[in-house]
mmCIF file of C-alpha atoms in Angstrom:
data_model
loop_
_atom_site.group_PDB
_atom_site.id
_atom_site.type_symbol
_atom_site.label_atom_id
_atom_site.label_comp_id
_atom_site.label_asym_id
_atom_site.label_seq_id
_atom_site.Cartn_x
_atom_site.Cartn_y
_atom_site.Cartn_z
ATOM 1 C CA MET A 1 -0.643 21.744 4.300
ATOM 2 C CA PRO A 2 -0.433 22.021 0.494
ATOM 3 C CA PHE A 3 -2.788 19.302 -0.641
ATOM 4 C CA THR A 4 -5.478 19.043 -3.283
ATOM 5 C CA THR A 5 -8.510 16.826 -3.722
ATOM 6 C CA ARG A 6 -9.268 15.192 -7.070
ATOM 7 C CA LYS A 7 -10.428 12.080 -8.808
ATOM 8 C CA PHE A 8 -8.589 9.645 -11.055
ATOM 9 C CA GLY A 9 -10.687 7.003 -12.689
ATOM 10 C CA PRO A 10 -13.237 5.681 -10.153
ATOM 11 C CA LEU A 11 -11.565 6.898 -6.947
ATOM 12 C CA ASN A 12 -11.248 10.216 -5.136
ATOM 13 C CA CYS A 13 -7.868 11.107 -3.610
ATOM 14 C CA GLN A 14 -5.832 13.706 -1.846
ATOM 15 C CA ILE A 15 -2.497 14.844 -3.289
ATOM 16 C CA TYR A 16 0.344 16.197 -1.204
ATOM 17 C CA ASP A 17 3.630 17.693 -2.456
ATOM 18 C CA ASN A 18 6.006 20.604 -2.128
ATOM 19 C CA LEU A 19 6.504 20.935 -5.868
ATOM 20 C CA PRO A 20 6.912 24.375 -7.422
ATOM 21 C CA ALA A 21 3.780 25.292 -9.364
ATOM 22 C CA ASP A 22 5.428 24.692 -12.756
ATOM 23 C CA GLN A 23 7.191 21.472 -11.890
ATOM 24 C CA SER A 24 6.119 17.880 -12.280
ATOM 25 C CA PRO A 25 7.113 15.147 -9.857
ATOM 26 C CA ASP A 26 10.047 12.802 -10.545
ATOM 27 C CA VAL A 27 8.502 10.071 -8.343
ATOM 28 C CA ILE A 28 4.941 9.401 -7.269
ATOM 29 C CA ALA A 29 4.011 7.354 -4.214
ATOM 30 C CA ILE A 30 0.450 6.065 -4.168
ATOM 31 C CA ILE A 31 -0.478 5.170 -0.543
ATOM 32 C CA SER A 32 -3.676 3.236 0.290
ATOM 33 C CA HIS A 33 -5.277 3.338 3.749
ATOM 34 C CA GLY A 34 -6.666 0.506 5.815
ATOM 35 C CA PHE A 35 -10.178 -0.715 6.633
ATOM 36 C CA GLY A 36 -12.331 1.670 8.627
ATOM 37 C CA ALA A 37 -10.099 4.702 8.129
ATOM 38 C CA PRO A 38 -11.145 7.885 6.338
ATOM 39 C CA GLY A 39 -9.716 8.480 2.911
ATOM 40 C CA ASP A 40 -7.255 11.080 4.240
ATOM 41 C CA ASP A 41 -6.050 8.928 7.128
ATOM 42 C CA LEU A 42 -2.459 8.594 5.864
ATOM 43 C CA VAL A 43 -2.077 12.100 4.380
ATOM 44 C CA PRO A 44 0.094 13.241 7.375
ATOM 45 C CA LEU A 45 2.740 10.760 6.200
ATOM 46 C CA GLY A 46 3.546 13.152 3.326
ATOM 47 C CA PRO A 47 4.761 16.051 5.484
ATOM 48 C CA GLU A 48 6.454 13.647 7.908
ATOM 49 C CA ILE A 49 8.471 12.008 5.156
ATOM 50 C CA LEU A 50 9.441 15.250 3.409
ATOM 51 C CA ARG A 51 10.324 17.206 6.538
ATOM 52 C CA ASN A 52 13.976 18.260 6.437
ATOM 53 C CA GLN A 53 14.552 16.249 3.243
ATOM 54 C CA PRO A 54 15.579 18.835 0.629
ATOM 55 C CA GLN A 55 16.784 16.145 -1.799
ATOM 56 C CA ILE A 56 13.266 14.809 -2.241
ATOM 57 C CA SER A 57 10.929 17.507 -0.988
ATOM 58 C CA GLU A 58 10.543 19.143 -4.414
ATOM 59 C CA ARG A 59 10.669 15.915 -6.417
ATOM 60 C CA VAL A 60 8.172 13.480 -4.849
ATOM 61 C CA GLN A 61 4.384 13.617 -4.926
ATOM 62 C CA PHE A 62 2.177 11.592 -2.629
ATOM 63 C CA ILE A 63 -1.306 10.479 -3.719
ATOM 64 C CA PHE A 64 -3.757 9.002 -1.196
ATOM 65 C CA PRO A 65 -6.747 7.263 -2.755
ATOM 66 C CA ALA A 66 -9.973 6.864 -0.714
ATOM 67 C CA ALA A 67 -11.323 3.326 -0.705
ATOM 68 C CA PRO A 68 -14.579 2.978 -2.664
ATOM 69 C CA LEU A 69 -16.940 1.691 0.097
ATOM 70 C CA SER A 70 -18.534 3.798 2.782
ATOM 71 C CA LEU A 71 -18.951 2.306 6.236
ATOM 72 C CA LEU A 72 -21.607 4.754 7.364
ATOM 73 C CA GLU A 73 -24.245 2.022 7.592
ATOM 74 C CA MET A 74 -21.907 0.082 9.907
ATOM 75 C CA GLY A 75 -21.845 3.002 12.312
ATOM 76 C CA MET A 76 -18.456 4.280 11.158
ATOM 77 C CA PRO A 77 -19.071 7.804 9.753
ATOM 78 C CA GLY A 78 -16.241 8.787 7.469
ATOM 79 C CA GLY A 79 -14.818 5.273 7.522
ATOM 80 C CA ARG A 80 -14.104 3.551 4.232
ATOM 81 C CA ALA A 81 -13.193 0.054 3.021
ATOM 82 C CA TRP A 82 -11.667 -1.609 -0.014
ATOM 83 C CA TRP A 83 -13.932 -4.569 0.680
ATOM 84 C CA MET A 84 -16.221 -5.487 3.536
ATOM 85 C CA LEU A 85 -15.022 -7.473 6.563
ATOM 86 C CA ASP A 86 -16.929 -9.570 9.064
ATOM 87 C CA VAL A 87 -16.162 -7.336 11.995
ATOM 88 C CA ALA A 88 -17.740 -9.679 14.532
ATOM 89 C CA GLU A 89 -15.537 -12.546 13.305
ATOM 90 C CA LEU A 90 -12.502 -10.315 13.478
ATOM 91 C CA ASN A 91 -13.234 -9.160 16.996
ATOM 92 C CA ALA A 92 -13.828 -12.762 18.132
ATOM 93 C CA ALA A 93 -10.442 -13.789 16.688
ATOM 94 C CA ILE A 94 -8.717 -10.901 18.449
ATOM 95 C CA ALA A 95 -10.426 -11.694 21.761
ATOM 96 C CA SER A 96 -9.457 -15.369 21.579
ATOM 97 C CA GLY A 97 -5.955 -14.796 20.196
ATOM 98 C CA THR A 98 -6.712 -17.003 17.222
ATOM 99 C CA ILE A 99 -4.353 -16.751 14.259
ATOM 100 C CA ARG A 100 -6.544 -15.995 11.216
ATOM 101 C CA ASP A 101 -5.103 -18.074 8.359
ATOM 102 C CA GLN A 102 -6.349 -16.395 5.206
ATOM 103 C CA ARG A 103 -3.968 -18.018 2.775
ATOM 104 C CA ASP A 104 -6.690 -19.924 0.991
ATOM 105 C CA LYS A 105 -9.212 -17.061 0.982
ATOM 106 C CA THR A 106 -10.061 -14.595 -1.747
ATOM 107 C CA PRO A 107 -12.245 -12.125 0.114
ATOM 108 C CA ASP A 108 -15.458 -11.050 -1.571
ATOM 109 C CA GLY A 109 -14.699 -7.705 -3.181
ATOM 110 C CA LEU A 110 -10.892 -7.997 -3.288
ATOM 111 C CA ILE A 111 -10.701 -8.479 -7.056
ATOM 112 C CA GLU A 112 -13.217 -5.694 -7.688
ATOM 113 C CA ALA A 113 -11.303 -3.357 -5.386
ATOM 114 C CA GLY A 114 -8.100 -4.241 -7.203
ATOM 115 C CA GLN A 115 -9.693 -3.434 -10.525
ATOM 116 C CA GLN A 116 -10.702 -0.001 -9.242
ATOM 117 C CA LEU A 117 -7.313 0.759 -7.764
ATOM 118 C CA GLN A 118 -5.578 -0.404 -10.905
ATOM 119 C CA GLU A 119 -7.792 1.847 -13.018
ATOM 120 C CA PHE A 120 -6.860 4.698 -10.630
ATOM 121 C CA VAL A 121 -3.165 3.978 -10.898
ATOM 122 C CA LEU A 122 -3.354 3.764 -14.686
ATOM 123 C CA ALA A 123 -5.039 7.155 -14.809
ATOM 124 C CA VAL A 124 -2.384 8.682 -12.528
ATOM 125 C CA GLN A 125 0.365 7.219 -14.730
ATOM 126 C CA GLN A 126 -1.206 8.406 -17.946
ATOM 127 C CA GLU A 127 -1.707 11.963 -16.741
ATOM 128 C CA SER A 128 1.723 12.255 -15.089
ATOM 129 C CA GLY A 129 3.597 10.677 -18.031
ATOM 130 C CA LEU A 130 5.927 8.956 -15.562
ATOM 131 C CA PRO A 131 6.980 5.400 -16.266
ATOM 132 C CA PHE A 132 5.738 2.808 -13.785
ATOM 133 C CA SER A 133 9.356 2.484 -12.654
ATOM 134 C CA ARG A 134 8.850 5.909 -10.998
ATOM 135 C CA ILE A 135 5.612 4.988 -9.217
ATOM 136 C CA VAL A 136 5.689 3.346 -5.802
ATOM 137 C CA LEU A 137 2.660 1.411 -4.542
ATOM 138 C CA ALA A 138 2.310 1.479 -0.746
ATOM 139 C CA GLY A 139 -0.440 0.616 1.683
ATOM 140 C CA PHE A 140 -1.329 -0.106 5.271
ATOM 141 C CA SER A 141 -3.301 -3.198 6.335
ATOM 142 C CA GLN A 142 -6.206 -3.714 3.864
ATOM 143 C CA GLY A 143 -4.618 -1.012 1.668
ATOM 144 C CA SER A 144 -1.437 -3.025 1.502
ATOM 145 C CA MET A 145 -3.373 -6.115 0.407
ATOM 146 C CA VAL A 146 -5.143 -4.347 -2.485
ATOM 147 C CA SER A 147 -1.803 -2.789 -3.466
ATOM 148 C CA THR A 148 -0.222 -6.260 -3.498
ATOM 149 C CA GLU A 149 -3.167 -7.510 -5.592
ATOM 150 C CA ILE A 150 -2.459 -4.995 -8.374
ATOM 151 C CA ALA A 151 1.323 -4.773 -8.230
ATOM 152 C CA PHE A 152 1.673 -8.047 -10.133
ATOM 153 C CA GLN A 153 -0.771 -6.948 -12.791
ATOM 154 C CA LEU A 154 0.378 -3.493 -13.955
ATOM 155 C CA PRO A 155 1.537 -3.143 -17.579
ATOM 156 C CA GLN A 156 5.105 -2.662 -16.277
ATOM 157 C CA PRO A 157 6.451 -3.276 -12.750
ATOM 158 C CA PRO A 158 6.223 -0.506 -10.196
ATOM 159 C CA ALA A 159 9.301 1.085 -8.661
ATOM 160 C CA ALA A 160 8.518 -0.854 -5.466
ATOM 161 C CA LEU A 161 5.736 -2.320 -3.389
ATOM 162 C CA VAL A 162 5.573 -1.192 0.235
ATOM 163 C CA ILE A 163 3.526 -3.414 2.608
ATOM 164 C CA TRP A 164 2.793 -2.068 6.082
ATOM 165 C CA SER A 165 1.036 -4.593 8.362
ATOM 166 C CA GLY A 166 -0.289 -6.774 5.517
ATOM 167 C CA THR A 167 -0.966 -10.468 5.214
ATOM 168 C CA LEU A 168 -1.089 -13.303 2.703
ATOM 169 C CA LEU A 169 -4.359 -13.801 0.914
ATOM 170 C CA CYS A 170 -5.341 -16.141 -1.902
ATOM 171 C CA GLU A 171 -1.907 -17.752 -1.977
ATOM 172 C CA GLN A 172 -2.438 -19.858 -5.074
ATOM 173 C CA ARG A 173 -3.767 -16.888 -7.118
ATOM 174 C CA TRP A 174 -1.114 -14.443 -5.957
ATOM 175 C CA GLY A 175 1.551 -17.003 -6.566
ATOM 176 C CA SER A 176 0.384 -17.543 -10.105
ATOM 177 C CA LEU A 177 0.323 -13.757 -10.735
ATOM 178 C CA ALA A 178 3.765 -13.364 -9.138
ATOM 179 C CA ASP A 179 5.114 -16.061 -11.491
ATOM 180 C CA GLN A 180 3.991 -14.063 -14.483
ATOM 181 C CA SER A 181 5.115 -10.680 -13.154
ATOM 182 C CA PRO A 182 8.446 -8.990 -13.723
ATOM 183 C CA ARG A 183 10.253 -8.692 -10.355
ATOM 184 C CA PHE A 184 10.310 -5.501 -8.337
ATOM 185 C CA PRO A 185 11.631 -4.696 -4.833
ATOM 186 C CA VAL A 186 9.342 -5.033 -1.814
ATOM 187 C CA GLN A 187 9.531 -3.366 1.562
ATOM 188 C CA GLN A 188 7.524 -4.998 4.286
ATOM 189 C CA SER A 189 7.048 -4.327 7.998
ATOM 190 C CA HIS A 190 5.032 -6.072 10.697
ATOM 191 C CA GLY A 191 4.635 -5.960 14.445
ATOM 192 C CA THR A 192 5.229 -9.126 16.427
ATOM 193 C CA GLN A 193 2.299 -8.146 18.732
ATOM 194 C CA ASP A 194 -0.234 -7.361 15.991
ATOM 195 C CA PRO A 195 -3.622 -8.675 17.190
ATOM 196 C CA ILE A 196 -5.481 -7.806 13.996
ATOM 197 C CA LEU A 197 -3.286 -9.376 11.306
ATOM 198 C CA PRO A 198 -0.979 -11.752 13.205
ATOM 199 C CA TYR A 199 2.765 -11.798 12.536
ATOM 200 C CA ALA A 200 2.597 -15.310 11.043
ATOM 201 C CA GLY A 201 0.526 -14.009 8.120
ATOM 202 C CA ALA A 202 3.209 -11.471 7.287
ATOM 203 C CA ILE A 203 5.869 -14.204 7.305
ATOM 204 C CA TRP A 204 3.782 -16.344 4.996
ATOM 205 C CA LEU A 205 3.508 -13.369 2.589
ATOM 206 C CA LYS A 206 7.265 -12.682 2.789
ATOM 207 C CA GLU A 207 8.052 -16.356 2.082
ATOM 208 C CA MET A 208 5.619 -16.497 -0.826
ATOM 209 C CA LEU A 209 7.262 -13.480 -2.396
ATOM 210 C CA GLU A 210 10.786 -14.819 -1.907
ATOM 211 C CA GLN A 211 9.796 -18.184 -3.306
ATOM 212 C CA HIS A 212 8.919 -16.332 -6.518
ATOM 213 C CA ASP A 213 12.275 -14.482 -6.522
ATOM 214 C CA PHE A 214 11.127 -11.129 -5.213
ATOM 215 C CA THR A 215 13.638 -9.314 -2.956
ATOM 216 C CA VAL A 216 11.921 -8.440 0.345
ATOM 217 C CA ASP A 217 13.370 -5.944 2.779
ATOM 218 C CA PHE A 218 11.482 -7.080 5.920
ATOM 219 C CA SER A 219 11.358 -5.042 9.116
ATOM 220 C CA GLU A 220 10.130 -6.818 12.239
ATOM 221 C CA PHE A 221 9.253 -4.637 15.198
ATOM 222 C CA VAL A 222 7.903 -5.170 18.670
ATOM 223 C CA GLY A 223 4.526 -3.530 18.544
ATOM 224 C CA PRO A 224 0.880 -3.710 17.328
ATOM 225 C CA HIS A 225 -0.960 -2.973 14.080
ATOM 226 C CA THR A 226 0.775 0.213 12.983
ATOM 227 C CA ILE A 227 3.451 1.777 10.785
ATOM 228 C CA PRO A 228 6.711 1.965 12.802
ATOM 229 C CA ASP A 229 9.453 4.586 12.494
ATOM 230 C CA VAL A 230 11.825 2.025 10.963
ATOM 231 C CA ALA A 231 9.373 1.536 8.071
ATOM 232 C CA ILE A 232 8.968 5.256 7.516
ATOM 233 C CA ASP A 233 12.758 5.696 7.506
ATOM 234 C CA LYS A 234 13.170 2.880 4.900
ATOM 235 C CA PHE A 235 10.373 4.333 2.803
ATOM 236 C CA ARG A 236 12.033 7.738 2.897
ATOM 237 C CA LYS A 237 15.316 6.191 1.822
ATOM 238 C CA LEU A 238 13.562 4.323 -1.034
ATOM 239 C CA LEU A 239 12.209 7.655 -2.320
ATOM 240 C CA SER A 240 15.604 9.285 -1.911
ATOM 241 C CA ASP A 241 17.275 6.475 -3.835
ATOM 242 C CA LEU A 242 14.722 6.702 -6.693
ATOM 243 C CA THR A 243 15.207 10.449 -7.108
ATOM 244 C CA GLY A 244 18.995 10.094 -6.744
ATOM 245 C CA SER A 245 19.078 7.616 -9.593
ATOM 246 C CA LEU A 246 17.728 10.158 -12.099
#
């Protein structure tokens, strides 16, 4: 697997592409992992998306930042987090089937994590020289939330925001940021049987974005907390459309 490890701004990352040695990418996808996963958790998505896709395989670069916080002291060697969670509370909610309504919550550490990811994205953009309109922000679970946090705040809008199994946080704050942001397309997917971030939270997020005139391509699937094939297929098409528009 042709990947490299580096650092942009405050965060380490892994980079995957099939670019010739002397060629720069036309599109960059920055993909952020979820709570508890290692920094390279989503790296296999790169080869999966580019497999048998000659129109994008030598034009797209994937960058996978590692979240800043180690979970070693929580007994999760290699696990990382964008901000800390109350795991006992989460497990209790899952066990009881309680819908966790986080619309009025700004988790401790979310804003700080967003600042670090934004600094990372700015460093990637500056080095690559690509406009933000060629940079896709994507993430799974907690990684999708921190990606949403910064998407409204970049100097220019990203090519798209891709939310896999996310939820609505700090509705008033995100709504205010969305009001001030240029619009960009959003892809979102969520499982109807997700016990970790219930489906209702995804619908609240979709509705908030649409209320602020964002176009959301929403994929519902029967399944748990994961990234389904339909979402991968739509993400691949998004990248193909971006490279085809050059």
